[in-house]
Coordinates of C-alpha atoms in Angstrom, one line a residue:
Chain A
X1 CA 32.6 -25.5 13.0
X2 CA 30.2 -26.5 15.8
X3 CA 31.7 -23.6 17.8
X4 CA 30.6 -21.2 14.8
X5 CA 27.0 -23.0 14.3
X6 CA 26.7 -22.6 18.3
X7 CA 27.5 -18.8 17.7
X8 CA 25.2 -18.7 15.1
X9 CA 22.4 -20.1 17.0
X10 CA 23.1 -18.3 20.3
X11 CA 23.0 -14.8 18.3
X12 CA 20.2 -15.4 15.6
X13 CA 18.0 -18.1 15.6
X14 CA 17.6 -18.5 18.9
X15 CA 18.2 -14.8 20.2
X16 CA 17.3 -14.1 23.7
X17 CA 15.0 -11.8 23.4
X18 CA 13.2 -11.9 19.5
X19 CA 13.3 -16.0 19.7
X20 CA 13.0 -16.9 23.9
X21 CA 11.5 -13.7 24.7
X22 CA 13.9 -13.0 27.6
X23 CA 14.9 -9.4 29.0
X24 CA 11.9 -7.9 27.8
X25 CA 12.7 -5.6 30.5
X26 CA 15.8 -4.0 29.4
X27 CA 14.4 -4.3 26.2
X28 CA 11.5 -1.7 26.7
X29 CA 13.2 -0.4 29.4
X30 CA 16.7 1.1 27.9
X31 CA 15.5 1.1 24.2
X32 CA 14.4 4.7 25.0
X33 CA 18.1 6.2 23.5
X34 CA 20.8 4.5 21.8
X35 CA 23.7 5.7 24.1
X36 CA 21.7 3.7 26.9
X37 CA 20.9 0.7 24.9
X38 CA 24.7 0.4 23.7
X39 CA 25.9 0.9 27.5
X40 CA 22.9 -1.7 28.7
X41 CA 24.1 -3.9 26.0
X42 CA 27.7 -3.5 27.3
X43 CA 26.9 -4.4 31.1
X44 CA 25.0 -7.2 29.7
X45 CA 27.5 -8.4 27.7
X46 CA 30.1 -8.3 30.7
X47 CA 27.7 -9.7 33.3
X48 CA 26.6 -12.8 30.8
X49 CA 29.9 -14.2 30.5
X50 CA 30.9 -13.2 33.5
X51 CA 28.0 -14.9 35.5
X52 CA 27.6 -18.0 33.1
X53 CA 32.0 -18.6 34.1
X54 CA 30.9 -18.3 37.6
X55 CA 27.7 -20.4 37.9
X56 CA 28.9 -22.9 35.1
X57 CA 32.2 -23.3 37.0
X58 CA 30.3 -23.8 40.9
X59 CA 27.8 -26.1 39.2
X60 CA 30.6 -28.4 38.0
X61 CA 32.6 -28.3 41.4
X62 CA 30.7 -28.0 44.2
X63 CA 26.6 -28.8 43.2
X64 CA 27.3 -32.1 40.9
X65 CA 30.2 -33.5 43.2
X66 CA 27.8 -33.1 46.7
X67 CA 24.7 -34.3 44.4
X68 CA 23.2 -30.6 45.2
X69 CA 22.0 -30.1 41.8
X70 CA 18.3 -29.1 42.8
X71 CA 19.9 -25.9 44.7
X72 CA 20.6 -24.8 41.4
X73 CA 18.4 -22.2 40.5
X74 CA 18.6 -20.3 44.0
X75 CA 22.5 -20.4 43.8
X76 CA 22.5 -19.0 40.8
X77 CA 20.2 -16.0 41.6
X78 CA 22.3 -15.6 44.4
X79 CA 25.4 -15.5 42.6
X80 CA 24.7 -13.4 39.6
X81 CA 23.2 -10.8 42.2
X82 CA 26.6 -10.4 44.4
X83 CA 28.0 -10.2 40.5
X84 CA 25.6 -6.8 39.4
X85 CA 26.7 -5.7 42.6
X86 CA 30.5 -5.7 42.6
X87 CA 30.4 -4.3 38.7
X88 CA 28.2 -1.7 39.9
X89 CA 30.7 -0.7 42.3
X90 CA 33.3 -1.2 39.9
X91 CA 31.6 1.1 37.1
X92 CA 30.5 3.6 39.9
X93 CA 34.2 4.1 40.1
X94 CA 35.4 3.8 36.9
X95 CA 33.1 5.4 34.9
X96 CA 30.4 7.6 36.6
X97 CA 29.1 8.6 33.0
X98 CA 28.3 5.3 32.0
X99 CA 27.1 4.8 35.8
X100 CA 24.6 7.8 35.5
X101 CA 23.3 6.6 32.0
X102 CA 22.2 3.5 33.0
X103 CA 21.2 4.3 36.7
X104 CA 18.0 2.3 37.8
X105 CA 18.9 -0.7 35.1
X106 CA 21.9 -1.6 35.8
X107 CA 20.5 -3.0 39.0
X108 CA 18.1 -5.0 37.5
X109 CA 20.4 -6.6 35.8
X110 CA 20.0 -8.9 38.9
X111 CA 16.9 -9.7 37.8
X112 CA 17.4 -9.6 34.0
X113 CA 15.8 -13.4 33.3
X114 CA 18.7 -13.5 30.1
X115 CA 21.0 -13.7 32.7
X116 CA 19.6 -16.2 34.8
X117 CA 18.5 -18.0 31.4
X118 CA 21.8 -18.3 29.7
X119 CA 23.3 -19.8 33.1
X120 CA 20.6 -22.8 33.3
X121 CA 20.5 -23.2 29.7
X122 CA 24.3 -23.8 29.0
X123 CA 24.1 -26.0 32.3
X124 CA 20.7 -28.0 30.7
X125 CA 22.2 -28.3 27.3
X126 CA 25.4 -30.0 28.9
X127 CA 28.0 -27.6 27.7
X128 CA 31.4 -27.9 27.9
X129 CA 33.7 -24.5 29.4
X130 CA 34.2 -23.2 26.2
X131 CA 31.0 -24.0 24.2
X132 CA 29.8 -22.1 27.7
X133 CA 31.5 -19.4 26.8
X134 CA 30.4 -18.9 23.3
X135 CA 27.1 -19.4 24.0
X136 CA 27.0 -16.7 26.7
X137 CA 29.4 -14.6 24.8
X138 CA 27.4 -14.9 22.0
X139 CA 24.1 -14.5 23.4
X140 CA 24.4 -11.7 25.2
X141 CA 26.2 -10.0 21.4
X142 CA 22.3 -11.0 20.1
X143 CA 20.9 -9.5 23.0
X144 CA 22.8 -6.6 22.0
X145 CA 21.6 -6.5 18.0
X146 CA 18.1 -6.6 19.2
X147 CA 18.6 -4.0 21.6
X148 CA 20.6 -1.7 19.7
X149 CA 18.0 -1.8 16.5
X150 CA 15.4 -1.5 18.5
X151 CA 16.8 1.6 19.9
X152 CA 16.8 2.9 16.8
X153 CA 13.2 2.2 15.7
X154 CA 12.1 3.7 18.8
X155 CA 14.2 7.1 18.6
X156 CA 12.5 7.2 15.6
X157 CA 9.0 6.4 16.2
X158 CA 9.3 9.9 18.7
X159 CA 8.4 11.6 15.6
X160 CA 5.9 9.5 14.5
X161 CA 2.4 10.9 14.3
X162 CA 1.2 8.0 16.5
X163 CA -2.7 7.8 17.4
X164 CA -2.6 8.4 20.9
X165 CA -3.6 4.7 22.0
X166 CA -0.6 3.0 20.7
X167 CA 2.3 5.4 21.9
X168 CA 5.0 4.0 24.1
X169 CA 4.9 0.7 25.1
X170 CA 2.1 -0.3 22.8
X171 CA 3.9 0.3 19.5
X172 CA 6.7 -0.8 20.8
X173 CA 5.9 -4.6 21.6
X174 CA 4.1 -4.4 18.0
X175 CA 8.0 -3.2 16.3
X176 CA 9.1 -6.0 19.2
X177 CA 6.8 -8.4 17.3
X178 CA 7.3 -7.5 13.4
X179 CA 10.8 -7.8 14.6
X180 CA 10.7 -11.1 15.9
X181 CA 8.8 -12.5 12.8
X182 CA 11.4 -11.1 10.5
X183 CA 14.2 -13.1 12.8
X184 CA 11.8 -16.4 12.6
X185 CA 13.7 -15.9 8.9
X186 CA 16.7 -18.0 10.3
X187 CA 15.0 -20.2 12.0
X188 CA 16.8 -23.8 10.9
X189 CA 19.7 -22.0 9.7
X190 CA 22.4 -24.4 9.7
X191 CA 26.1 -23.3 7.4
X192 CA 27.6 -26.0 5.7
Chain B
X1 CA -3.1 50.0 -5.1
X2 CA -4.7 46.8 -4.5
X3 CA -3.6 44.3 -1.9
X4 CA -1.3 41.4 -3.2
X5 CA -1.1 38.0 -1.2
X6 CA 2.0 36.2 -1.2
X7 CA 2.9 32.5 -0.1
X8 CA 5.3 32.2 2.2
X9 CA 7.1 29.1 2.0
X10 CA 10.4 27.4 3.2
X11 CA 13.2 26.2 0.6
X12 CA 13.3 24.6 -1.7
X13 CA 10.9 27.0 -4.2
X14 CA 12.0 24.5 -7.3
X15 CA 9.9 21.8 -7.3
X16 CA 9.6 19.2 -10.2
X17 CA 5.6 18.5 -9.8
X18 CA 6.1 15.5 -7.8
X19 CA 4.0 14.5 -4.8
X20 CA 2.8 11.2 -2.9
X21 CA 0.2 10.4 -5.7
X22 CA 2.4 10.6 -8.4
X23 CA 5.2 8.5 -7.0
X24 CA 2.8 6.0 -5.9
X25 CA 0.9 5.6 -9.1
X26 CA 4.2 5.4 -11.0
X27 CA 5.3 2.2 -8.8
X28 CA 1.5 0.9 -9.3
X29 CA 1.7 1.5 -12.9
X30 CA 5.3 0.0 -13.3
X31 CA 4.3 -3.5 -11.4
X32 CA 1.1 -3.8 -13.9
X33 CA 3.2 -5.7 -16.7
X34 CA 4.1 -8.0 -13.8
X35 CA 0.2 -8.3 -12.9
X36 CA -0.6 -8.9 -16.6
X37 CA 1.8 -11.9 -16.7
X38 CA 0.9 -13.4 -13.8
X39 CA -3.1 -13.1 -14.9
X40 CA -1.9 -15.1 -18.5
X41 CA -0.2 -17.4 -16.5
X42 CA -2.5 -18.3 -13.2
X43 CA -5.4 -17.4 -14.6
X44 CA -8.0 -14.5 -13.6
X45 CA -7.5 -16.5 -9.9
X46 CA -4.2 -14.2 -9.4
X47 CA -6.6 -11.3 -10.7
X48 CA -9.2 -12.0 -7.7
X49 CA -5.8 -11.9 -5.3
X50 CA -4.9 -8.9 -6.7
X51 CA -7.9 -7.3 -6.7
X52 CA -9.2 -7.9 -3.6
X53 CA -5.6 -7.6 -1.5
X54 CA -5.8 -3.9 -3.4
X55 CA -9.5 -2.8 -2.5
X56 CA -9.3 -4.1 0.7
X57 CA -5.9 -2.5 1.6
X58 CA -7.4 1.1 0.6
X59 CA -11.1 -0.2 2.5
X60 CA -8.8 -0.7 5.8
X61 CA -6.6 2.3 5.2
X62 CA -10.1 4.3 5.0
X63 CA -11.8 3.0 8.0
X64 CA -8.9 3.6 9.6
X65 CA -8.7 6.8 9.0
X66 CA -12.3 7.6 10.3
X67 CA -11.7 5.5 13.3
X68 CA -8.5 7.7 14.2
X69 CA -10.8 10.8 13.2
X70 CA -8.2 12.0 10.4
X71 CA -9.0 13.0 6.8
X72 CA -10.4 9.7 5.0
X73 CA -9.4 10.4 1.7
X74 CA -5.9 10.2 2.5
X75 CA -6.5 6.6 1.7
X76 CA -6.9 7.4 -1.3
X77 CA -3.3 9.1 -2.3
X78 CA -1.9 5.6 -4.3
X79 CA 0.1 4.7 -0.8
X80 CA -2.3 2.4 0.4
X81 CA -3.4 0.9 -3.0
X82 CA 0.5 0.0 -3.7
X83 CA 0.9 -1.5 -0.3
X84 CA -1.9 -3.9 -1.2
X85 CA -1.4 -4.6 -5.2
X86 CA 2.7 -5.6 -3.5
X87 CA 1.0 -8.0 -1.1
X88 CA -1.2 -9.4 -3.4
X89 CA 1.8 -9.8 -5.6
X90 CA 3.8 -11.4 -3.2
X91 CA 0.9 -14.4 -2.5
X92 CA 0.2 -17.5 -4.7
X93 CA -2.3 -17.3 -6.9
X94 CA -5.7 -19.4 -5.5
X95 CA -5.0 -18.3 -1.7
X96 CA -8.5 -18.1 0.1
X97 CA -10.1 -14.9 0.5
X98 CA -10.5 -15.1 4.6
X99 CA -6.2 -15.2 4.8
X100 CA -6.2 -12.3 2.1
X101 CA -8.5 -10.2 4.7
X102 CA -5.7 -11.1 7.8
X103 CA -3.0 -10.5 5.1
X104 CA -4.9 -6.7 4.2
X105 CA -5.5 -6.0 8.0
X106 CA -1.6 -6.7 9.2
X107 CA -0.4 -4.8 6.6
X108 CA -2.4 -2.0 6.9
X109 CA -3.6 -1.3 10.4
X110 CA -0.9 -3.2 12.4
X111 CA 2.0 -2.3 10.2
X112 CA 1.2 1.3 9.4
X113 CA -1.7 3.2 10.8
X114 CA -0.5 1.8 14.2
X115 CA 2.8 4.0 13.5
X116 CA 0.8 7.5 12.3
X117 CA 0.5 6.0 9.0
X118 CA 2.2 6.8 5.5
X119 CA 6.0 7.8 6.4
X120 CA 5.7 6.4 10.1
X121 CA 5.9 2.6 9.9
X122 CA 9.5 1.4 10.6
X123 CA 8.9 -1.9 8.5
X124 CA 7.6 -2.4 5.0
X125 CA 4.2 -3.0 5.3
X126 CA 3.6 -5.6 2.1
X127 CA 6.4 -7.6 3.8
X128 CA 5.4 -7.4 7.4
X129 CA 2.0 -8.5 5.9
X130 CA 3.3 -11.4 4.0
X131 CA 5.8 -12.6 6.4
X132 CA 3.0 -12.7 8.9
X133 CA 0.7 -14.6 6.9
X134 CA 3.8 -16.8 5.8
X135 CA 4.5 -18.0 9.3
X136 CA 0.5 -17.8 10.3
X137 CA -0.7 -19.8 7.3
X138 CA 2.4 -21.9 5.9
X139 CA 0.8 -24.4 4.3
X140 CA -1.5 -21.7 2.0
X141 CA 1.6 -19.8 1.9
X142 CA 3.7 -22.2 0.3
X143 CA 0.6 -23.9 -2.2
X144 CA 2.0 -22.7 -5.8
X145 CA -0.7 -23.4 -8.4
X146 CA 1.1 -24.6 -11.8
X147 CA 0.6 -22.1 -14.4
X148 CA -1.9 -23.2 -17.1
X149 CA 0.8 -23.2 -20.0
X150 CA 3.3 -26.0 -18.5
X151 CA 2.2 -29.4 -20.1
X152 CA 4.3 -31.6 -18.6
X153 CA 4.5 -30.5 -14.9
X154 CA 5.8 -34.1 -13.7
X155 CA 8.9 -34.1 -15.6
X156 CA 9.4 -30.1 -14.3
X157 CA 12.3 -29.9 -12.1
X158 CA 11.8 -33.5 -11.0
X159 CA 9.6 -33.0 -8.3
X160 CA 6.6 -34.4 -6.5
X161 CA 3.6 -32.6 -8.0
X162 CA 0.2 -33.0 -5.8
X163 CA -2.7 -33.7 -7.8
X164 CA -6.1 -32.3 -6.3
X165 CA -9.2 -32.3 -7.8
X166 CA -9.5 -28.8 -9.3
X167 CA -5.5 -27.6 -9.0
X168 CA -2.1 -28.7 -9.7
X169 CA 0.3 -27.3 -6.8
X170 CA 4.4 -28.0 -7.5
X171 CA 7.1 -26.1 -5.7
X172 CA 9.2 -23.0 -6.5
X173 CA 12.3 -23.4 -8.2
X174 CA 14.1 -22.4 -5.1
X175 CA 12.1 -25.1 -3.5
X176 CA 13.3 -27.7 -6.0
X177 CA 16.6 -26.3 -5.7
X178 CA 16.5 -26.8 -1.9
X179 CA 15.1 -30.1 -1.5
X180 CA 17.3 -32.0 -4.0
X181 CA 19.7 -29.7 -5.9
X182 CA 21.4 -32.0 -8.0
X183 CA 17.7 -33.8 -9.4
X184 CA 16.0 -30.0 -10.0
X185 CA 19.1 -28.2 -11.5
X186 CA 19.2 -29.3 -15.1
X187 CA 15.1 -29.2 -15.5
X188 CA 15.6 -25.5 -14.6
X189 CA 15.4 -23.2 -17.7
X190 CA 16.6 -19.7 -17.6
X191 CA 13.7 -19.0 -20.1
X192 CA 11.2 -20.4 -18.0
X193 CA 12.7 -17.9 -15.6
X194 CA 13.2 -15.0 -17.5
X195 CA 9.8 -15.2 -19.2
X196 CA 7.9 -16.3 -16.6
X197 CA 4.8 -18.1 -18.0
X198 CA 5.9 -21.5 -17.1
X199 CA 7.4 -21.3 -13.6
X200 CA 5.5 -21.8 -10.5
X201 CA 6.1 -19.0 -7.5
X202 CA 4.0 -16.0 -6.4
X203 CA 1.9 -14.0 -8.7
X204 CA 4.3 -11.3 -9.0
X205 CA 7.3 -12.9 -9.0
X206 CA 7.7 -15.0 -11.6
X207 CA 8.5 -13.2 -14.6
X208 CA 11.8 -11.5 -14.6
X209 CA 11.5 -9.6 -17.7
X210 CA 8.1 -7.8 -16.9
X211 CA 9.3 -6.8 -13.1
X212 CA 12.4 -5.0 -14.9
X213 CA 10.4 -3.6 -17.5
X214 CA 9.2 -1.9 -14.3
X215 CA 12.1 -1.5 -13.2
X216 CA 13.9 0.3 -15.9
X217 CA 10.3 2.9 -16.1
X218 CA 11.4 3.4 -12.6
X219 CA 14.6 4.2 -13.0
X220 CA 13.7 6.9 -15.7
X221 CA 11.5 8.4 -14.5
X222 CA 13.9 8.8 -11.0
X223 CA 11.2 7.4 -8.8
X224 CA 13.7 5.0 -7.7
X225 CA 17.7 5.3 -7.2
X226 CA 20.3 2.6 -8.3
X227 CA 21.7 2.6 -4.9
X228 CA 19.7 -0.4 -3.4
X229 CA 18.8 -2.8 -6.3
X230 CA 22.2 -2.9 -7.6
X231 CA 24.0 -3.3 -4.1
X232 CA 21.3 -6.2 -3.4
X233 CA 22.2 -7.6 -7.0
X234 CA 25.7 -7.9 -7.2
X235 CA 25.8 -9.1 -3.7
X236 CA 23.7 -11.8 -4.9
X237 CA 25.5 -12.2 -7.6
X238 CA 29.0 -12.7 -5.7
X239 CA 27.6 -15.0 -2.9
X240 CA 25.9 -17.3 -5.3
X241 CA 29.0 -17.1 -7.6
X242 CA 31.5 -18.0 -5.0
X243 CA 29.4 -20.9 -3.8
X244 CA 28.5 -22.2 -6.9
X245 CA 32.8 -21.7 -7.6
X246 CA 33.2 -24.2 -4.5
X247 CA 30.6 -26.6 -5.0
X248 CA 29.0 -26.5 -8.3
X249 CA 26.6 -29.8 -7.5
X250 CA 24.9 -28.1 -4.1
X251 CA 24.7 -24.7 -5.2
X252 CA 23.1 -23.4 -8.3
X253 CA 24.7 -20.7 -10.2
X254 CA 24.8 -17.2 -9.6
X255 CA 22.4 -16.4 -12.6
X256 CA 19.7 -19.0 -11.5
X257 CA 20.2 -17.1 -8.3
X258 CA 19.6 -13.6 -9.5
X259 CA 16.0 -14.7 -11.7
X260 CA 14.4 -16.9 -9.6
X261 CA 12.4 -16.4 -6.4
X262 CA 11.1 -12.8 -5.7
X263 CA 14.6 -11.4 -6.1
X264 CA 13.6 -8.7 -8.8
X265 CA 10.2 -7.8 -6.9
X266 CA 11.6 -7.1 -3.4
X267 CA 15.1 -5.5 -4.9
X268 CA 13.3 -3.0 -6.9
X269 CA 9.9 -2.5 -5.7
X270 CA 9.8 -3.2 -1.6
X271 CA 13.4 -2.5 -0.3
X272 CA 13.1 0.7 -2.2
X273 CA 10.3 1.9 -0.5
X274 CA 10.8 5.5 0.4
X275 CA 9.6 5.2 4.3
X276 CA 11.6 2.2 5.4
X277 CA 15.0 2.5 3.5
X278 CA 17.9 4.7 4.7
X279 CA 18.2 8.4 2.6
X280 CA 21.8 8.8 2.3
X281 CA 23.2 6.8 -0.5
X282 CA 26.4 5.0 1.1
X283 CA 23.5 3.8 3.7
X284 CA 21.7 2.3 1.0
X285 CA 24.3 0.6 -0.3
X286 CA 24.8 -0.7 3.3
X287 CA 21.1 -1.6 3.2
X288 CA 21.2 -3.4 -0.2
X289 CA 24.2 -5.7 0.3
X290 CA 22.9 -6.6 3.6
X291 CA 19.7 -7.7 1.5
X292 CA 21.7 -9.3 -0.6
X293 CA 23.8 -11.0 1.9
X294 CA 20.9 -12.1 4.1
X295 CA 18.8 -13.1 1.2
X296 CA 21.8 -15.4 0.3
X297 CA 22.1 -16.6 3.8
X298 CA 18.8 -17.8 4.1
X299 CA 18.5 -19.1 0.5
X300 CA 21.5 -21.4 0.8
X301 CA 21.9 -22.4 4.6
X302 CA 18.6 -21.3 6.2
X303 CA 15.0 -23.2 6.8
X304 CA 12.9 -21.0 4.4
X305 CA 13.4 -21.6 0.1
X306 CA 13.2 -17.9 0.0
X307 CA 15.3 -15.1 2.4
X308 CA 14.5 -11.7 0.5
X309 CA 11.1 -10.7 2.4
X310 CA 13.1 -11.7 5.6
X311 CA 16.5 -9.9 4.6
X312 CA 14.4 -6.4 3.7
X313 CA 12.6 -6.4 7.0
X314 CA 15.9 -7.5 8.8
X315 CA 17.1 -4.7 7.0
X316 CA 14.5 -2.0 7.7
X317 CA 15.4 -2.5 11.2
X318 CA 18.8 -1.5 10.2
X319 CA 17.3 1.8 8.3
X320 CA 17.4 4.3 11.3
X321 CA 20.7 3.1 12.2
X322 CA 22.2 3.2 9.3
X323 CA 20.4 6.7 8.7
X324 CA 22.4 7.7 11.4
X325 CA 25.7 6.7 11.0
X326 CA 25.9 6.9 7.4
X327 CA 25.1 11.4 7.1
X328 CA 27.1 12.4 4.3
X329 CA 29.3 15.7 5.1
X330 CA 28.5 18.2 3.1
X331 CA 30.8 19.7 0.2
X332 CA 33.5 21.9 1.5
X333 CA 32.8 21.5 5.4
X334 CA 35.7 19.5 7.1
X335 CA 35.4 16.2 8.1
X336 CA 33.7 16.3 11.4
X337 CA 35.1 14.6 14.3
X338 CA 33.9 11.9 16.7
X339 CA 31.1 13.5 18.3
X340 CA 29.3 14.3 14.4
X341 CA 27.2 11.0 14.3
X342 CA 25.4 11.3 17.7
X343 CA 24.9 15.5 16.3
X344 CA 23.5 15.1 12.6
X345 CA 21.7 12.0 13.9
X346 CA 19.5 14.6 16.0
X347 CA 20.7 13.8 19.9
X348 CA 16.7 14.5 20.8

């Protein structure tokens, strides 16, 4: 039950990006097309869980144990950056397609604040491993239902006879903040 | 022999007389019962709410237009007139004219002309508007004037009622409901629902029968398809059945469910709206139970008394999605393989 109210909160109410307003960059950047956003969404989705394990995990047994807990934030960055790394070289190999689509962003991954955010926050909140893991897990499947409809308000805004001040980026933090209002709808959601 | 000029023009050549103006004065003309309840009921205070959300709506719409150096009177084909009589609808009757101004400028200029206006905006532009104001402003939001017929408003779904000196406020029923279930429950007449005259809530919400008189002139006259009301309805229906099934004293009943709130108004007259919901009609039936189901959500678990404004702009999110995935294949072509969605979706 708490596990589910922890998904809950992780994916809607407090989504990364409509509710803590982190990864706007992904979020304009790869919102162009939907194949991207869904492969974006994907890398994320690996690199979260994968990154919160590893950070959660050194935190616990070599930062609290030698009292090191202020290096925390620069041994994260350093950590989920060797992580974009190795699963850029591991998609460059096993999928060139997916590697090609996301090109430039899967980089910057390393500097996608979600990331980085999820890491400290399951580490501030006092999480256990596996509440750790759902909250990642689940987080980064938000970060991927705000990505993916955004996508799809944005291929279709292409057609849209916008006035020429308010194409690209413009109109697309305004559908960014409509969005976000209609997901302030479950804010103090709580099943039971 | 003289010279003879013809039209040339693209399929389809049949056309049943019907245009932007006509649709939107139909859905203007089928909310008007509503309207007259609500003015017998609040008094001509929900008139002046209606009224001016509607002028200033088309005023914006207009200005607009000249601003962005396009034709003015397109403000004038119904579209923007029905955006603002739906968002004065959807506000309690004695709001203050300066949040009625924000109210007419979100819905207009930030949720549509910013898009290219009529047929552009991804998000319904009544809801975005009232939404907005409901998280901007939720005190005014949430102040429901009693309606002049209810006598004894104390003993009225057992609730605190705040006397001020010229208005009696009280909460929704799905306030009531929310705050202390078991205390509001019996004080809650279907009649007072169905009717509407006695029940506090937004102008246009309140009486059930009026908004399906609507309704069913809406239905006839095809303006609207069953599709997304009836998905939104029965899922409803089931959610607040199967809850009510497993705990009858925290959850009211299905029917209570179905007639109170704004329910009727956002099922039939906003998640209908032509722009923002999805054209093929197993994706509106997609849309509407995931109105339905988020409507419920919020309604029996969530922070807010009231989901459905939230659920149909959740849901217009959804639309070009669902538009997408949900193409129906056409009679007598074979069922198209993988690679079809990303095709008929238009891989621009």
């Amino acid at each position: 039950m708490e596990l589910l109210l922890l998904a809950i909160n992780a994916m809607l109410i407090g989504n990364l990006i409509l509710s803590k307003f982190l990864g706007i960059c992904p979020f304009l950047g790869v919102s162009r097309r939907l194949s991207t956003a869904l492969g974006m969404s994907m890398a994320v989705l690996f690199v979260m869980v994968l990154a919160s394990t590893v950070t959660w995990t050194l935190f616990y047994t070599l930062l609290k144990p030698l009292h090191l807990e202020y290096l925390r934030t620069i041994l994260f960055i350093l950590v989920i950056a060797s992580l974009v790394q190795l699963v850029e070289m591991v998609m460059q190999k096993l999928s060139p397609a997916l590697y090609e689509a996301l090109g430039i962003y899967l980089p910057l991954i390393t500097t996608n604040c979600a990331i980085l955010g999820v890491a400290i926050d399951s580490i501030e909140k006092g999480y256990g491993f596996l509440p750790m893991i759902v909250y990642s897990f689940f987080g980064a499947c938000g970060f991927a239902l705000a990505l993916l409809l955004f996508a799809g308000i944005r291929e279709r805004l292409e057609t849209a006879d916008m006035p020429k001040s308010f194409q690209g980026a413009a109109s697309s933090l305004i559908v960014a903040g409509i969005l976000s209002l209609a997901f302030m709808g479950f804010s103090g959601l709580v099943p039971g | 022999m003289e010279p003879r000029s013809f039209t040339v023009s693209y399929a389809p050549h049949v056309h049943d007389g019907s245009s932007t103006r006509r649709i939107m004065w139909s859905v203007f003309g089928a909310l008007v019962p509503a309207a007259a309840v609500a003015v017998y009921a609040f008094g001509l205070d929900a008139l002046r709410v209606m009224l001016l959300s509607t002028i200033l709506c088309v005023a914006m719409e207009g200005v607009a237009l000249l601003i962005m150096r396009r034709d003015p009177a397109a403000c004038l084909d119904g579209s923007a007139a029905l955006t603002g009589f739906l968002l004065g609808l959807t506000l309690p009757a004695g709001l203050s004219n300066g949040i009625i101004v924000v109210g007419a400028f979100v819905a207009v200029i930030v949720a549509k002309q910013v898009f290219g206006g009529l047929g552009h905006n991804p998000f319904n532009p009544a809801l975005t508007s009232r939404v907005f104001l409901l998280i901007a402003f939720p005190k005014q939001l949430t102040t429901w004037p009693v309606p002049r017929g209810l006598e004894d408003i104390k003993e009225y779904m057992g609730l605190a009622v705040t006397r001020t000196t010229d208005a009696v406020t009280s909460a929704t029923p799905l306030a009531a409901i929310k705050e202390h279930a078991q205390r509001a429950m019996p004080n809650i007449q279907l009649n007072d629902l169905f009717f509407g005259v006695h029940t506090p809530g937004s102008i246009g919400e309140i009486s059930a029968l009026a908004l399906l008189l609507g309704a069913a002139f809406l239905l006839y006259r095809r303006i609207i398809t069953w599709h997304v009301p009836v998905a939104t309805l029965a899922t409803v229906a089931v959610l607040g059945g199967l809850t009510h099934l497993a705990n009858p004293a925290k959850y009211a009943d299905p029917v209570f469910h179905l007639f109170a709130g704004g329910l009727f108004i956002g099922a039939f007259f906003m998640a209908t709206d032509y722009v923002t919901a999805p054209v093929w009609p197993l994706g509106k039936i997609i849309y509407g139970v995931g109105i339905g189901l988020l409507t419920m959500v919020i309604r029996l678990w969530g922070g807010y008394p009231e989901g459905i404004s939230f659920a149909i702009l959740l849901m217009n999110a959804a639309t070009p999605l669902l538009d997408r995935y949900t193409v129906p294949t056409p009679f007598g072509s074979r069922k198209p393989d993988k690679a079809a969605p990303g095709q008929a979706g238009g891989e621009s």
